[in-house]
Structure formats: structure tokens, C-alpha cells
Coordinates of N, CA and C and ligand atoms in Angstrom, one line a residue:
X14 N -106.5 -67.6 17.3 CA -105.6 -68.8 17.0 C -104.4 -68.4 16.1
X15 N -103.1 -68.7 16.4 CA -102.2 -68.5 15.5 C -102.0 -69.0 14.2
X16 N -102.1 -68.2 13.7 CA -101.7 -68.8 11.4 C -100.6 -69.8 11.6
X17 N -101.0 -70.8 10.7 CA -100.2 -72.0 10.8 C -99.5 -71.8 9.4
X18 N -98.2 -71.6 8.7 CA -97.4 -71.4 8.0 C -96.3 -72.8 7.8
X19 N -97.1 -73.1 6.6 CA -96.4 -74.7 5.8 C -95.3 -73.9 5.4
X20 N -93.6 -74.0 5.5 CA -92.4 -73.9 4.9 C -91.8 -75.0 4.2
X21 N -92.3 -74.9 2.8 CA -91.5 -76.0 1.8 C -90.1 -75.2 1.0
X22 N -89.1 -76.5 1.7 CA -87.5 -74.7 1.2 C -87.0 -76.4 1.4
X23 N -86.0 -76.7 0.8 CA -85.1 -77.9 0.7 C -83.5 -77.5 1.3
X24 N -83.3 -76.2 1.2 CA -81.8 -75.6 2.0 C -82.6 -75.4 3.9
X25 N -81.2 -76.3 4.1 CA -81.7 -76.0 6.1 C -81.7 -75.2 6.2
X26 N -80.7 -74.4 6.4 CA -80.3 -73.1 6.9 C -81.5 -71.7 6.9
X27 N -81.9 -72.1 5.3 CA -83.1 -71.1 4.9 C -84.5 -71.5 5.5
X28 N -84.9 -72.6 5.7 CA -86.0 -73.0 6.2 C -86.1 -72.8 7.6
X29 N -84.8 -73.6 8.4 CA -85.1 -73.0 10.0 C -84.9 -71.7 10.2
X30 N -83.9 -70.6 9.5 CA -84.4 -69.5 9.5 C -85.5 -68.4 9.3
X31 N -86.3 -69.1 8.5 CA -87.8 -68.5 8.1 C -88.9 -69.3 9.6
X32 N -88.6 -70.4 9.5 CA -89.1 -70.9 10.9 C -89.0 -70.0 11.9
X33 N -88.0 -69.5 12.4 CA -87.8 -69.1 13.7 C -88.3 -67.9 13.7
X34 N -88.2 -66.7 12.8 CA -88.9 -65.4 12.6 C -90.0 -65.8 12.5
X35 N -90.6 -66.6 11.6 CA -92.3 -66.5 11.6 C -92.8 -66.9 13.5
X36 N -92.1 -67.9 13.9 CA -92.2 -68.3 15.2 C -92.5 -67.3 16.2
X37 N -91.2 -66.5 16.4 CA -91.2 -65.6 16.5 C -92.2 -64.3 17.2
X38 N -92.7 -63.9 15.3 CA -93.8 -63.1 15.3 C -95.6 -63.6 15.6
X39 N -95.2 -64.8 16.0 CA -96.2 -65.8 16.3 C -96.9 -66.7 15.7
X40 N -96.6 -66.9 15.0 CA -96.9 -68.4 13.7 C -97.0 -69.6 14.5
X41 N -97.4 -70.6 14.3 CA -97.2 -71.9 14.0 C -96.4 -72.3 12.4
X42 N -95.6 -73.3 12.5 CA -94.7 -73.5 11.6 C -94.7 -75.2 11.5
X43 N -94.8 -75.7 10.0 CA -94.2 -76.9 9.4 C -93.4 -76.8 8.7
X44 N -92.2 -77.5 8.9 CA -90.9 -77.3 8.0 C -91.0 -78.6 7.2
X45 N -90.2 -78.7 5.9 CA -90.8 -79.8 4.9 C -89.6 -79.4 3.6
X46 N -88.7 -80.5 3.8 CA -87.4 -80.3 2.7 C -88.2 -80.9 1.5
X47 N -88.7 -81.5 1.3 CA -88.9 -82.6 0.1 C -90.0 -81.9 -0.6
X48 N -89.9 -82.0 -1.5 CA -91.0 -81.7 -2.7 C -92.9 -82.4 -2.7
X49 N -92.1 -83.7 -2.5 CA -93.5 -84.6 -2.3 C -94.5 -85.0 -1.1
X50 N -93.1 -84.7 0.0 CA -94.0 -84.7 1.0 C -94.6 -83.3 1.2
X51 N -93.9 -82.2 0.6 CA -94.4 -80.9 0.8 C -95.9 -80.4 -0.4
X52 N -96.0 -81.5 -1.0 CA -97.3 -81.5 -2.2 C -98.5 -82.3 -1.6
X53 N -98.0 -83.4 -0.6 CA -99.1 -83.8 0.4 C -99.5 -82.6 1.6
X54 N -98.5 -82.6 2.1 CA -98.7 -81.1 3.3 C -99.9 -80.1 2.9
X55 N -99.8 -80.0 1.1 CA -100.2 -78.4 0.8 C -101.1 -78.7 0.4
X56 N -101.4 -80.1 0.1 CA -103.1 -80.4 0.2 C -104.2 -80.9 1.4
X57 N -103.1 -80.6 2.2 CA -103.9 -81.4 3.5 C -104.7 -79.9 3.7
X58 N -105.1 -78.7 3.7 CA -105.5 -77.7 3.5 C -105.6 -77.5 4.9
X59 N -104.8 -77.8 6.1 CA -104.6 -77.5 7.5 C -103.7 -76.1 7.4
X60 N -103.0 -75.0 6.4 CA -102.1 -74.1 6.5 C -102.9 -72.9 6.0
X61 N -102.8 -72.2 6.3 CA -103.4 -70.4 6.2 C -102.2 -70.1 5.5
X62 N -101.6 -70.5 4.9 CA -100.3 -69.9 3.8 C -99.3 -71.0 3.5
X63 N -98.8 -70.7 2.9 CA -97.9 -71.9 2.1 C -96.4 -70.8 1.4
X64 N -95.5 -70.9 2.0 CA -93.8 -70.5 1.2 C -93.3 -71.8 0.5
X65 N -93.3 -71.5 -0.5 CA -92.6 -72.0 -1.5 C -91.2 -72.2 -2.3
X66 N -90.5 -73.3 -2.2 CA -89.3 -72.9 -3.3 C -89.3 -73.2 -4.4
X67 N -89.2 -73.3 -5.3 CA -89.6 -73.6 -6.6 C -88.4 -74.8 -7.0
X68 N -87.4 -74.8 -6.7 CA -86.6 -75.9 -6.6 C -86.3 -76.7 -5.9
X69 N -86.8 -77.7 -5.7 CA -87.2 -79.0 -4.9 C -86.9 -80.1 -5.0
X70 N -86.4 -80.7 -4.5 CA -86.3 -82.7 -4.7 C -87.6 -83.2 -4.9
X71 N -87.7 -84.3 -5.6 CA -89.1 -84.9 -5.9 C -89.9 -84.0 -6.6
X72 N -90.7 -83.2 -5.5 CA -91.5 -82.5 -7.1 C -91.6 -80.8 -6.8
X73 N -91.2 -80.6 -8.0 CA -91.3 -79.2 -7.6 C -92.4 -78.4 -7.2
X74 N -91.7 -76.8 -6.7 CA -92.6 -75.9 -6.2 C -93.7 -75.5 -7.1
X75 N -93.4 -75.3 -8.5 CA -94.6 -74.5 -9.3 C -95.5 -76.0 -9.8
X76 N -95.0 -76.9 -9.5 CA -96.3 -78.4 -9.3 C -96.5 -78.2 -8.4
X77 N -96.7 -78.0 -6.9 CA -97.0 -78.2 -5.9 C -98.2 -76.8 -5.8
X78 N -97.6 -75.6 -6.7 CA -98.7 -74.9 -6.4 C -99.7 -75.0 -7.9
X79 N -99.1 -75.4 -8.7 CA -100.3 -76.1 -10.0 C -101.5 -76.5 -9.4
X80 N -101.0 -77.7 -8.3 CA -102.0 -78.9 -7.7 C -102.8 -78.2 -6.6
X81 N -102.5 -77.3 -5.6 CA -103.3 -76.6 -4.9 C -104.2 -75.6 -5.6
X82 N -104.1 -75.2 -6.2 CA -104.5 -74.0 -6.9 C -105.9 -75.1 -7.5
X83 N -105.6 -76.4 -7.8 CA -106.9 -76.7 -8.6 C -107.6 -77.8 -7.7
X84 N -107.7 -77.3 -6.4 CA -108.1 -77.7 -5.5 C -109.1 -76.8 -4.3
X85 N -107.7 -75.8 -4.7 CA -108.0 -74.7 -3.7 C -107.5 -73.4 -3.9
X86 N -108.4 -71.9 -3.8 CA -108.3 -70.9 -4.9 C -108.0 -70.0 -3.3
X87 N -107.8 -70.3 -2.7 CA -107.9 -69.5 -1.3 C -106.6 -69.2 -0.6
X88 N -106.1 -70.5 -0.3 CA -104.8 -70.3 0.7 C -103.6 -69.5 0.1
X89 N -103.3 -68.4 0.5 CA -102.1 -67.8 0.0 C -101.0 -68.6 -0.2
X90 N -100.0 -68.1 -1.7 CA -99.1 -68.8 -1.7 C -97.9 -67.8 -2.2
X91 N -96.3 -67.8 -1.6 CA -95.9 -66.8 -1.8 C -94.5 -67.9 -2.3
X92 N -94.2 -67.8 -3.8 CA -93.1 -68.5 -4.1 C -91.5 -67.8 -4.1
X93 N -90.5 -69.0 -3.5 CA -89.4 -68.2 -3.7 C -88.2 -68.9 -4.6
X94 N -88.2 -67.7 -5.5 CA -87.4 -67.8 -6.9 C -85.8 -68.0 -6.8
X95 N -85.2 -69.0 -7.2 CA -83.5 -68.6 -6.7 C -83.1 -68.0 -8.2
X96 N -83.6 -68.4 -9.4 CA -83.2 -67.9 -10.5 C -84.0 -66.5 -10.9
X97 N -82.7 -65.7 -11.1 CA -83.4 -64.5 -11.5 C -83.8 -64.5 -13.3
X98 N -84.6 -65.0 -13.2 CA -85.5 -64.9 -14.9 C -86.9 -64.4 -14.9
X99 N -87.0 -63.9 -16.0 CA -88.4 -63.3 -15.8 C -89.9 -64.4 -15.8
X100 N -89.1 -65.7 -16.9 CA -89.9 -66.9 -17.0 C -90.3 -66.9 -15.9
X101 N -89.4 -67.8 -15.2 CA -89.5 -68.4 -13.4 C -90.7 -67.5 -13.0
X102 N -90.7 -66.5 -12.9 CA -91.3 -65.3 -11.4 C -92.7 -65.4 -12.5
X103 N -92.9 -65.2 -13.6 CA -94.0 -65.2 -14.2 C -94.8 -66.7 -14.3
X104 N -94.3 -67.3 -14.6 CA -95.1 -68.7 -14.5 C -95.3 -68.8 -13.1
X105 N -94.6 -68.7 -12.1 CA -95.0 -69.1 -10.5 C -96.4 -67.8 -10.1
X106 N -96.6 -66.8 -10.9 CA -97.2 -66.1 -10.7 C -99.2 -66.7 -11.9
X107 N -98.6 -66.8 -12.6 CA -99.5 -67.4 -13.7 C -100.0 -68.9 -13.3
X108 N -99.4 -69.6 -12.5 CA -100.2 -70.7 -12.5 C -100.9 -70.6 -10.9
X109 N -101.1 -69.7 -10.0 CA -101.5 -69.0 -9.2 C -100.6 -68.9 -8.1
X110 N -99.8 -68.2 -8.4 CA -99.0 -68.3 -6.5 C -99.5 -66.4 -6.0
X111 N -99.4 -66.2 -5.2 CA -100.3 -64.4 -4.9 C -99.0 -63.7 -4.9
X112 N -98.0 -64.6 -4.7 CA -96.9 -63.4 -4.4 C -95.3 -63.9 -4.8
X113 N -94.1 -63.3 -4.9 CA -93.2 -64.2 -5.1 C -91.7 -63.3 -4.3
X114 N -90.5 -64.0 -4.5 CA -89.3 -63.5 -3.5 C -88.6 -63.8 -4.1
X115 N -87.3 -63.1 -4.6 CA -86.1 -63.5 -5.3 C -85.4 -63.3 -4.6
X116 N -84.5 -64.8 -4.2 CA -83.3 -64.7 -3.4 C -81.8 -64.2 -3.7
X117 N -81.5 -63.5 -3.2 CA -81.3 -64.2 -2.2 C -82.6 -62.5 -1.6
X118 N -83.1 -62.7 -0.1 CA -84.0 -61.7 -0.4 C -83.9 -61.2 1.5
X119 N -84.4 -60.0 1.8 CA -84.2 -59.8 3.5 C -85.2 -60.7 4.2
X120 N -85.1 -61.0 5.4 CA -85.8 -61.5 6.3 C -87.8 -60.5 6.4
X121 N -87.0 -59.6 6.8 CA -88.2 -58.6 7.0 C -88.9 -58.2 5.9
X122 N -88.7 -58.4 4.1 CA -88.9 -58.1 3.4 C -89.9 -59.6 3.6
X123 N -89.6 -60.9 4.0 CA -90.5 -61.7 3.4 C -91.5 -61.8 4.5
X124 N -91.2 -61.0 5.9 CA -92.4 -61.1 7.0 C -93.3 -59.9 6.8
X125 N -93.2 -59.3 6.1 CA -93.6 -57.7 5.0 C -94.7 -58.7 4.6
X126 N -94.3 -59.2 3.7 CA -95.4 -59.9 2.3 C -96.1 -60.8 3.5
X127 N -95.5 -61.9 3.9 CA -96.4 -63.0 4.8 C -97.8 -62.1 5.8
X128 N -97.3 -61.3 6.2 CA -98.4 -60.6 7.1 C -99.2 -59.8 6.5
X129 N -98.8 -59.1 5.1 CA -99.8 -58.7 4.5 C -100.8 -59.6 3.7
X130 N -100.5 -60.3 3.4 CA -101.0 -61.5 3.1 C -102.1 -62.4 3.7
X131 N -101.9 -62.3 4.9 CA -102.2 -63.1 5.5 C -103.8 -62.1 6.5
X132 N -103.6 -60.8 6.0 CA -104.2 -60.1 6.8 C -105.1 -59.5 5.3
X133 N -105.1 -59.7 4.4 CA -106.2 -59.6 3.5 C -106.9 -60.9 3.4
X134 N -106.6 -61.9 3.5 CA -107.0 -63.3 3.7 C -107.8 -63.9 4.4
X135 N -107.4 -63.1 5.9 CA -108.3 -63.5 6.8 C -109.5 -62.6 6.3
X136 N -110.7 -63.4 6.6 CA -112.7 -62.6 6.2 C -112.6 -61.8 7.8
X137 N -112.4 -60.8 8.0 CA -113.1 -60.2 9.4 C -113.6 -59.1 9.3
X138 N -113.5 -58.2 10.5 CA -114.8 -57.5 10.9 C -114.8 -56.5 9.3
X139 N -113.7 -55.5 9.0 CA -113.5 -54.7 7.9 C -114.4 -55.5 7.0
X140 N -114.3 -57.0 6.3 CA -114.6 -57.1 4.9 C -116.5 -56.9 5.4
X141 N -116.9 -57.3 6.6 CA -117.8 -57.8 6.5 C -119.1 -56.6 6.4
X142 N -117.8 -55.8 6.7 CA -118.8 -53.9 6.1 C -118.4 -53.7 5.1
X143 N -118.0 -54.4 4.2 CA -118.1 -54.4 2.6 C -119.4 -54.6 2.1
X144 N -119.7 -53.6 1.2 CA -121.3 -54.0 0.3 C -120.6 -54.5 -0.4
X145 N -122.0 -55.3 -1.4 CA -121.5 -56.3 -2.4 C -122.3 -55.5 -3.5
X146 N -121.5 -55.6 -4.6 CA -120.9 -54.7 -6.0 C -121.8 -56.0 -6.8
X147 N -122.8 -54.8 -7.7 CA -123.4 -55.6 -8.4 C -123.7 -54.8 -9.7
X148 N -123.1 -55.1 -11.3 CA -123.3 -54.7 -12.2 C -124.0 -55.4 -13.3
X149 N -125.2 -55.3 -13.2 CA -126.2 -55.8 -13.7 C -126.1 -58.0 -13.6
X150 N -126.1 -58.7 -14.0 CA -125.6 -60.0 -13.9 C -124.3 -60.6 -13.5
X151 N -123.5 -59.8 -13.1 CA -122.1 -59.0 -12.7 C -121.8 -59.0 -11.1
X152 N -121.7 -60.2 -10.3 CA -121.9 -59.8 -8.6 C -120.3 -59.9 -7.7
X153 N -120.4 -58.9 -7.0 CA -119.0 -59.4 -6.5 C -119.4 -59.3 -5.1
X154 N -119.1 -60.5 -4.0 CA -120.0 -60.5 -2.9 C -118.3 -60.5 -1.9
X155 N -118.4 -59.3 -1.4 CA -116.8 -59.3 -0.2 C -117.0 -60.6 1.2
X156 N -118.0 -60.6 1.0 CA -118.3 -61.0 2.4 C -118.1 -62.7 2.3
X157 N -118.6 -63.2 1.5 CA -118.3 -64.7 1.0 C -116.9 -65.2 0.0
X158 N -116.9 -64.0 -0.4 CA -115.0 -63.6 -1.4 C -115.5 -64.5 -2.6
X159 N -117.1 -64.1 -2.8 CA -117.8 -65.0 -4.3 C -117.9 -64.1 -5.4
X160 N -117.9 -64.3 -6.5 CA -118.0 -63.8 -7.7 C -118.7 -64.2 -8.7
X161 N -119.9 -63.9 -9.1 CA -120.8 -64.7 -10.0 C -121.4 -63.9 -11.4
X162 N -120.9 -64.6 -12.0 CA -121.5 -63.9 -13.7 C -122.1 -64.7 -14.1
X163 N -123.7 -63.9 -14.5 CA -124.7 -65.0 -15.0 C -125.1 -65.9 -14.8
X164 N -125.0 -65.6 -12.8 CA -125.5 -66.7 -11.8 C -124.6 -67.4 -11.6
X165 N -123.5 -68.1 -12.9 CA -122.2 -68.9 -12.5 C -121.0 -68.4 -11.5
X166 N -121.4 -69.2 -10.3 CA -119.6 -69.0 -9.4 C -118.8 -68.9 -10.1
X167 N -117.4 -67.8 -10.2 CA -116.2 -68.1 -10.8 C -115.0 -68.1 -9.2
X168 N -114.1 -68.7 -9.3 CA -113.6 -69.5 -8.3 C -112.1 -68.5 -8.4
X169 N -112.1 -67.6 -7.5 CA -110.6 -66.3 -7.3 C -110.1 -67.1 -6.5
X170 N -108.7 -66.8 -6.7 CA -107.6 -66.8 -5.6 C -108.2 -65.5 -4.7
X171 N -107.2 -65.3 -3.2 CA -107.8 -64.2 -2.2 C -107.6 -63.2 -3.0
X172 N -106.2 -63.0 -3.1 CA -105.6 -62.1 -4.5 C -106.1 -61.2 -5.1
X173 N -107.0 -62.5 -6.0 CA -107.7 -62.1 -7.2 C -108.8 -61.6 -6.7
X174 N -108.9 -61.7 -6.1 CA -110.3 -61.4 -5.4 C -110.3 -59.6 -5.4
X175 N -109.4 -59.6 -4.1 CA -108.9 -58.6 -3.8 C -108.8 -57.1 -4.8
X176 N -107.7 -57.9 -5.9 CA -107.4 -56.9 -6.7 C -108.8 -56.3 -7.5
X177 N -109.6 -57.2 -8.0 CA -110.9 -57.3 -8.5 C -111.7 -56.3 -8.4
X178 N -112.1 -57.0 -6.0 CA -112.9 -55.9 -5.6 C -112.2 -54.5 -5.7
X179 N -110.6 -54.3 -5.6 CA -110.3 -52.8 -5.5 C -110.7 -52.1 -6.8
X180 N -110.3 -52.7 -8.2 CA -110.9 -52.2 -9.2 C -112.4 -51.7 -9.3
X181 N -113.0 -52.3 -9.3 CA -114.5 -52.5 -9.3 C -115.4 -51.3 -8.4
X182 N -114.3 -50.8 -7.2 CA -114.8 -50.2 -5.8 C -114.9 -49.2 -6.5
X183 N -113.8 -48.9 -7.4 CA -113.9 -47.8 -8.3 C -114.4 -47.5 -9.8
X184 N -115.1 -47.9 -10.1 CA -115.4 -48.0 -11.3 C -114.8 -46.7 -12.1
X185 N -114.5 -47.1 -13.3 CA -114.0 -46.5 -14.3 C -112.7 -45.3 -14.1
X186 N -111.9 -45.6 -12.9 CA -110.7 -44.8 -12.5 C -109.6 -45.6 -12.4
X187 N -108.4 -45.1 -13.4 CA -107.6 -45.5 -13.7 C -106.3 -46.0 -12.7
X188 N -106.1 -47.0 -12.3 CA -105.1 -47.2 -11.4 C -103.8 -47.5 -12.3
X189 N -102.2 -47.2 -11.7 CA -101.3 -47.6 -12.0 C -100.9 -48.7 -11.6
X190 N -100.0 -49.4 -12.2 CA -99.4 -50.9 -11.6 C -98.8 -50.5 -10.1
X191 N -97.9 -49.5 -9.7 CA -97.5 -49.3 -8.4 C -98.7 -48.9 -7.2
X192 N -99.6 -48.5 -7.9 CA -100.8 -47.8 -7.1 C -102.0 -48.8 -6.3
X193 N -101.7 -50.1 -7.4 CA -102.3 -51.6 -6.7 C -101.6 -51.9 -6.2
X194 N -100.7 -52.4 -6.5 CA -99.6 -52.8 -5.9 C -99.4 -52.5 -4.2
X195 N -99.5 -51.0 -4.2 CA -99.4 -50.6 -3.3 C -101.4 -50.7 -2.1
X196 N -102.0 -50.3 -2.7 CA -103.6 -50.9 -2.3 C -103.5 -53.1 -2.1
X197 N -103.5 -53.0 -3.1 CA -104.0 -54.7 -2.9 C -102.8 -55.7 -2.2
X198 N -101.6 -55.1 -2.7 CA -100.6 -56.3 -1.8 C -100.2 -55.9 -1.1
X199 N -100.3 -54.6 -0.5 CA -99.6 -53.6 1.0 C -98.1 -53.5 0.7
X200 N -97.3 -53.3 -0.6 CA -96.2 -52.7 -0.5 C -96.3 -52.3 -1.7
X201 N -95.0 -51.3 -2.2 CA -95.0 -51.1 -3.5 C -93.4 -51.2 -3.9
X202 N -92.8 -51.7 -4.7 CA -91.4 -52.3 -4.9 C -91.1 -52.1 -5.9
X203 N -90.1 -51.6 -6.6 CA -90.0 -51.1 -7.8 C -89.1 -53.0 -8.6
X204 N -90.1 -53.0 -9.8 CA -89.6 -54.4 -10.2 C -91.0 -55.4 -10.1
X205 N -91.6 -55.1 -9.1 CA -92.5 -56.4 -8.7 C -94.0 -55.2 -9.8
X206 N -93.8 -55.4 -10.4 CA -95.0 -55.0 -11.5 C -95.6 -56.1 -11.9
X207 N -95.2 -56.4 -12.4 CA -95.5 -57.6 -12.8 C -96.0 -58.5 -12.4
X208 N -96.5 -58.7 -11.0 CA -97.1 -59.4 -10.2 C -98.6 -58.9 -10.5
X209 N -98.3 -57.5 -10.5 CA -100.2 -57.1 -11.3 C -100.5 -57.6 -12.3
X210 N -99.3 -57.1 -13.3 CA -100.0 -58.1 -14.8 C -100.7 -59.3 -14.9
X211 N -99.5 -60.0 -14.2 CA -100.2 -61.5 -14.7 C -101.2 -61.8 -13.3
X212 N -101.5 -61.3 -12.4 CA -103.0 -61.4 -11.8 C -103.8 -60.8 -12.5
X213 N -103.9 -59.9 -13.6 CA -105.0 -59.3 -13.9 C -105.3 -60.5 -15.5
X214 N -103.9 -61.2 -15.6 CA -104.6 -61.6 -16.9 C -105.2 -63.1 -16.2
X215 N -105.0 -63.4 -15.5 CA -105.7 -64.4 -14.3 C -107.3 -64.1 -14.2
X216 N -107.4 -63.0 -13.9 CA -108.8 -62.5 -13.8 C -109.2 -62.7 -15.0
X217 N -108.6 -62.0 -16.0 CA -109.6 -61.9 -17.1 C -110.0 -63.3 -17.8
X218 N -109.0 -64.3 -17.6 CA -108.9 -65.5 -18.5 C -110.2 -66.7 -17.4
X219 N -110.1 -66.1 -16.4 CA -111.6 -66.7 -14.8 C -112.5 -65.6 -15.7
X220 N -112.8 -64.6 -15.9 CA -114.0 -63.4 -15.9 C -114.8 -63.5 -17.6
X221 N -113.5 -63.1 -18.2 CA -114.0 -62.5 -19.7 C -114.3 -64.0 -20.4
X222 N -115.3 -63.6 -21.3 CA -115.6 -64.6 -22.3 C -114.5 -64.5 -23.3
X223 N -114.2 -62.9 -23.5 CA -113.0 -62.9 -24.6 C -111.8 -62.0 -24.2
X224 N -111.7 -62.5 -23.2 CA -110.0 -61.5 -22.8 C -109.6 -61.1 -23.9
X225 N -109.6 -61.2 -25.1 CA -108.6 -59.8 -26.2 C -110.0 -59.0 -26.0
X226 N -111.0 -58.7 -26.0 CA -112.0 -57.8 -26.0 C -112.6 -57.9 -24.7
X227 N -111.9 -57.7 -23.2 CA -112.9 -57.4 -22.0 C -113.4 -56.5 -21.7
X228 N -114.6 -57.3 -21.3 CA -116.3 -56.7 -20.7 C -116.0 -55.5 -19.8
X229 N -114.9 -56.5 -18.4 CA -114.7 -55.5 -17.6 C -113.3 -55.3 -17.1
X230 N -112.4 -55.6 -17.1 CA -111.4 -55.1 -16.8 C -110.3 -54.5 -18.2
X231 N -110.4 -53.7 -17.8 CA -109.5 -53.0 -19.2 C -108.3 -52.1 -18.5
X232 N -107.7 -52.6 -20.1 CA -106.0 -52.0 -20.0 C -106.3 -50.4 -20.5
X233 N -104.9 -49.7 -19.5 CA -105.0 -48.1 -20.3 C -103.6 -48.5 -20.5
X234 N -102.9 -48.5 -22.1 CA -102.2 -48.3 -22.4 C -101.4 -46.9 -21.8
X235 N -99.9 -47.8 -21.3 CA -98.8 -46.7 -20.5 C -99.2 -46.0 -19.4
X236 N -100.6 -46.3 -18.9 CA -101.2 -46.0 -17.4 C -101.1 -47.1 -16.7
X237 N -101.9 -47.8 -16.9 CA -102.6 -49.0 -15.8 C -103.7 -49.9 -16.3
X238 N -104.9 -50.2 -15.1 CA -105.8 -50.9 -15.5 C -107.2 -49.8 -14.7
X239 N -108.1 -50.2 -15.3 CA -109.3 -50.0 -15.0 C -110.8 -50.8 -15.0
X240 N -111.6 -50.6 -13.6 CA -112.8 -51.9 -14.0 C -113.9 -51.1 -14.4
X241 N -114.3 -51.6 -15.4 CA -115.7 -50.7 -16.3 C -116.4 -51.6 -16.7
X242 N -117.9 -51.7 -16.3 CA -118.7 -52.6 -17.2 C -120.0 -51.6 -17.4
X243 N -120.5 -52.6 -18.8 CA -121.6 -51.8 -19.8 C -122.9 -51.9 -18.6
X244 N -122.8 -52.7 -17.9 CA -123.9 -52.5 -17.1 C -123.7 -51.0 -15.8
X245 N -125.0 -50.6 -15.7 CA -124.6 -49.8 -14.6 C -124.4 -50.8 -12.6
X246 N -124.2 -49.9 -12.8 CA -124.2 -50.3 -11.1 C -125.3 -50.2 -10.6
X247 N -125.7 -51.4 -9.8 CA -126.6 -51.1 -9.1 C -126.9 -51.1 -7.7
Ligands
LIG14 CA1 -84.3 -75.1 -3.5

């Protein structure tokens, strides 16, 4: 069945243009100028991805993805930034969006991200030959995209998920921000670093009891990140 792709963008031009390429490449498509009807849309949880503008009539984009996010930890969300600030791209990233686009931005750059996106998202045959990663009270199950410490569900974005299991596959080897980047989001872009950061501090603030002292994801200063926990693997 074809991925159904909610487009909330308030400029015509931009929206039927992103329409017709996703079409195109075989999507189904809702187009949605308005902020509010586009905050009902993105809860109707009928969309396998959601594009976002962050500037909107009625209500904005980073509300719209506030309110899904605490609903729903799943559906990709990839926001598009018209202001170049580092605020903007970090908050749309911090209150969960998986991905983000600063306009003005290429066509194929944003069918790049939508398909990779959309293809770590989908559960199929690959994840389901994933074992499931267990460090002592510590479980990370690929196959259900569950995560449980101390028996408690903690509730990932796909993302987070993602980036998680790729740490973790590896225990205690140091990745660089380009090097996930390039593993967990399928491109590597010089600038979009920062899309790691603030997913990892996402994780840690879902994972760690004390994010300034975590259990298991740790920073290497001027390298990257690494997943290490006191328990062994089992
Ligand atoms: Ca706009």
C-alpha cells in the first residue's frame, strides 16, 4: 500500500509542489494550508509521515508537532524551517520532530530524507532479524521498537529508537556525529549535526535517571557519542 504523506505548508506553490513529487514517486498525499486543520489531520494518526512548516495560520508547526509527539512517538516528522536560526531548527528538533529542512531547500534533497525516513519506519523483514539487546534490566526489543528499563516501557520516537539501537549494536565504540548521521538518518550533510545532539539529549532525558551522569549513553568529548552500560550484555 502506498505511504500516505500529510503536507502542512500554508505557501501554494510549495505545497502543490511537494504534492506532485511525492505523487509522483508514489505517495498518497493531503495537502492542508491551515495550522488547525493541519493539528486535527496530524492527530487523526491515518499518515505514515507528516511535513511540516513551522509557520502557520492558526496554530503553528512546532504546536502541531508538540501535540503529536504526546500522543504519538512513532509517525515521522520532518519540519520545514523558513528562518535560518539555530533556536527555530533546535526546538523543532527537541520537542520531537526526526528531521528538519531549511528553505529555501532542493526538491530531491527533501525526497532524500522523506524516503529514508520512511524506510527505517516501516517494521519489515530486515528489523525482524534483529535480536533483541539486553543489558541486564536494560531491554531493547527491534522487533516491537520497545524499550524497557526496569520492566518500565519508555515510549521512542522511530528516530530515537533507531539511533539507540545503532549505539547499543555496538557497545562501547565510539561514533562521530557525521558517522550516525550517516547510519541512522541515511545522509550525511555538513551543518545538520545537530540533529544528533538534540536526539541524543531526547534519549537521555526518556532513558537516564540523571542525564548529567548517564548510565548509558555517553558523550566523548570532541569525538561523538557512545552506548555503554555497567551491566554486561546478555
Ligand atoms: Ca509558512
Amino acid at each position: 500500500m502506498a505511504h500516505r504523506v500529510l503536507i502542512v505548508e500554508d505557501e501554494l506553490d510549495l505545497v502543490n509542489l511537494l504534492a506532485i513529487n511525492l505523487n509522483q514517486a508514489g505517495f498518497t498525499t493531503e495537502k492542508c494550508q491551515d495550522g488547525s486543520q493541519g493539528l486535527t489531520l496530524a492527530l487523526s494518526g491515518q499518515f505514515d509521515l507528516i511535513i511540516l512548516d513551522v509557520m502557520l495560520p492558526g496554530v503553528d508547526g512546532m504546536e502541531i508537532c508538540r501535540q503529536v509527539r504526546l500522543t504519538d512517538q512513532q509517525t515521522p516528522i520532518i519540519m520545514l524551517t523558513a528562518r535560518d536560526t539555530e533556536t527555530d531548527r533546535v526546538m523543532g528538533l527537541e520537542i520531537g520532530a526526526d528531521d528538519y529542512l531549511t528553505k529555501p531547500f532542493g526538491i530531491r534533497e527533501l525526497m532524500a530524507r522523506v524516503k529514508a525516513l520512511l524506510r527505517r519506519a516501516s517494521v519489515g523483514v530486515v528489523k525482524e532479524e534483529l535480536k533483541n539487546l539486553v543489558f541486564g534490566n536494560f531491554i531493547i526489543e527491534p522487533m516491537s521498537h520497545k524499550v524497557f528499563s526496569e520492566k518500565h516501557e519508555i515510549n521512542l520516537t522511530s528516530t530515537e529508537f533507531d539511533l539507540l539501537y545503532y549505539l547499543a549494536s555496538h557497545p562501547g565504540q565510539v561514533f562521530s556525529r557525521a558517522q550516525l548521521l550517516d547510519a541512522v538518518w541515511g545522509y550525511n550533510h555538513l551543518g545538520y549535526e545537530h540533529t544528533v545532539n538534540s536526539h541524543i539529549n531526547r534519549l537521555r532525558s526518556k532513558l537516564e535517571k540523571c542525564p548529567q551522569g548517564p548510565k548509558y549513553v555517553h558523550t566523548i568529548w570532541g569525538v561523538g557519542y557512545k552506548f555503554e552500560s555497567i551491566e554486561q550484555q546478555q
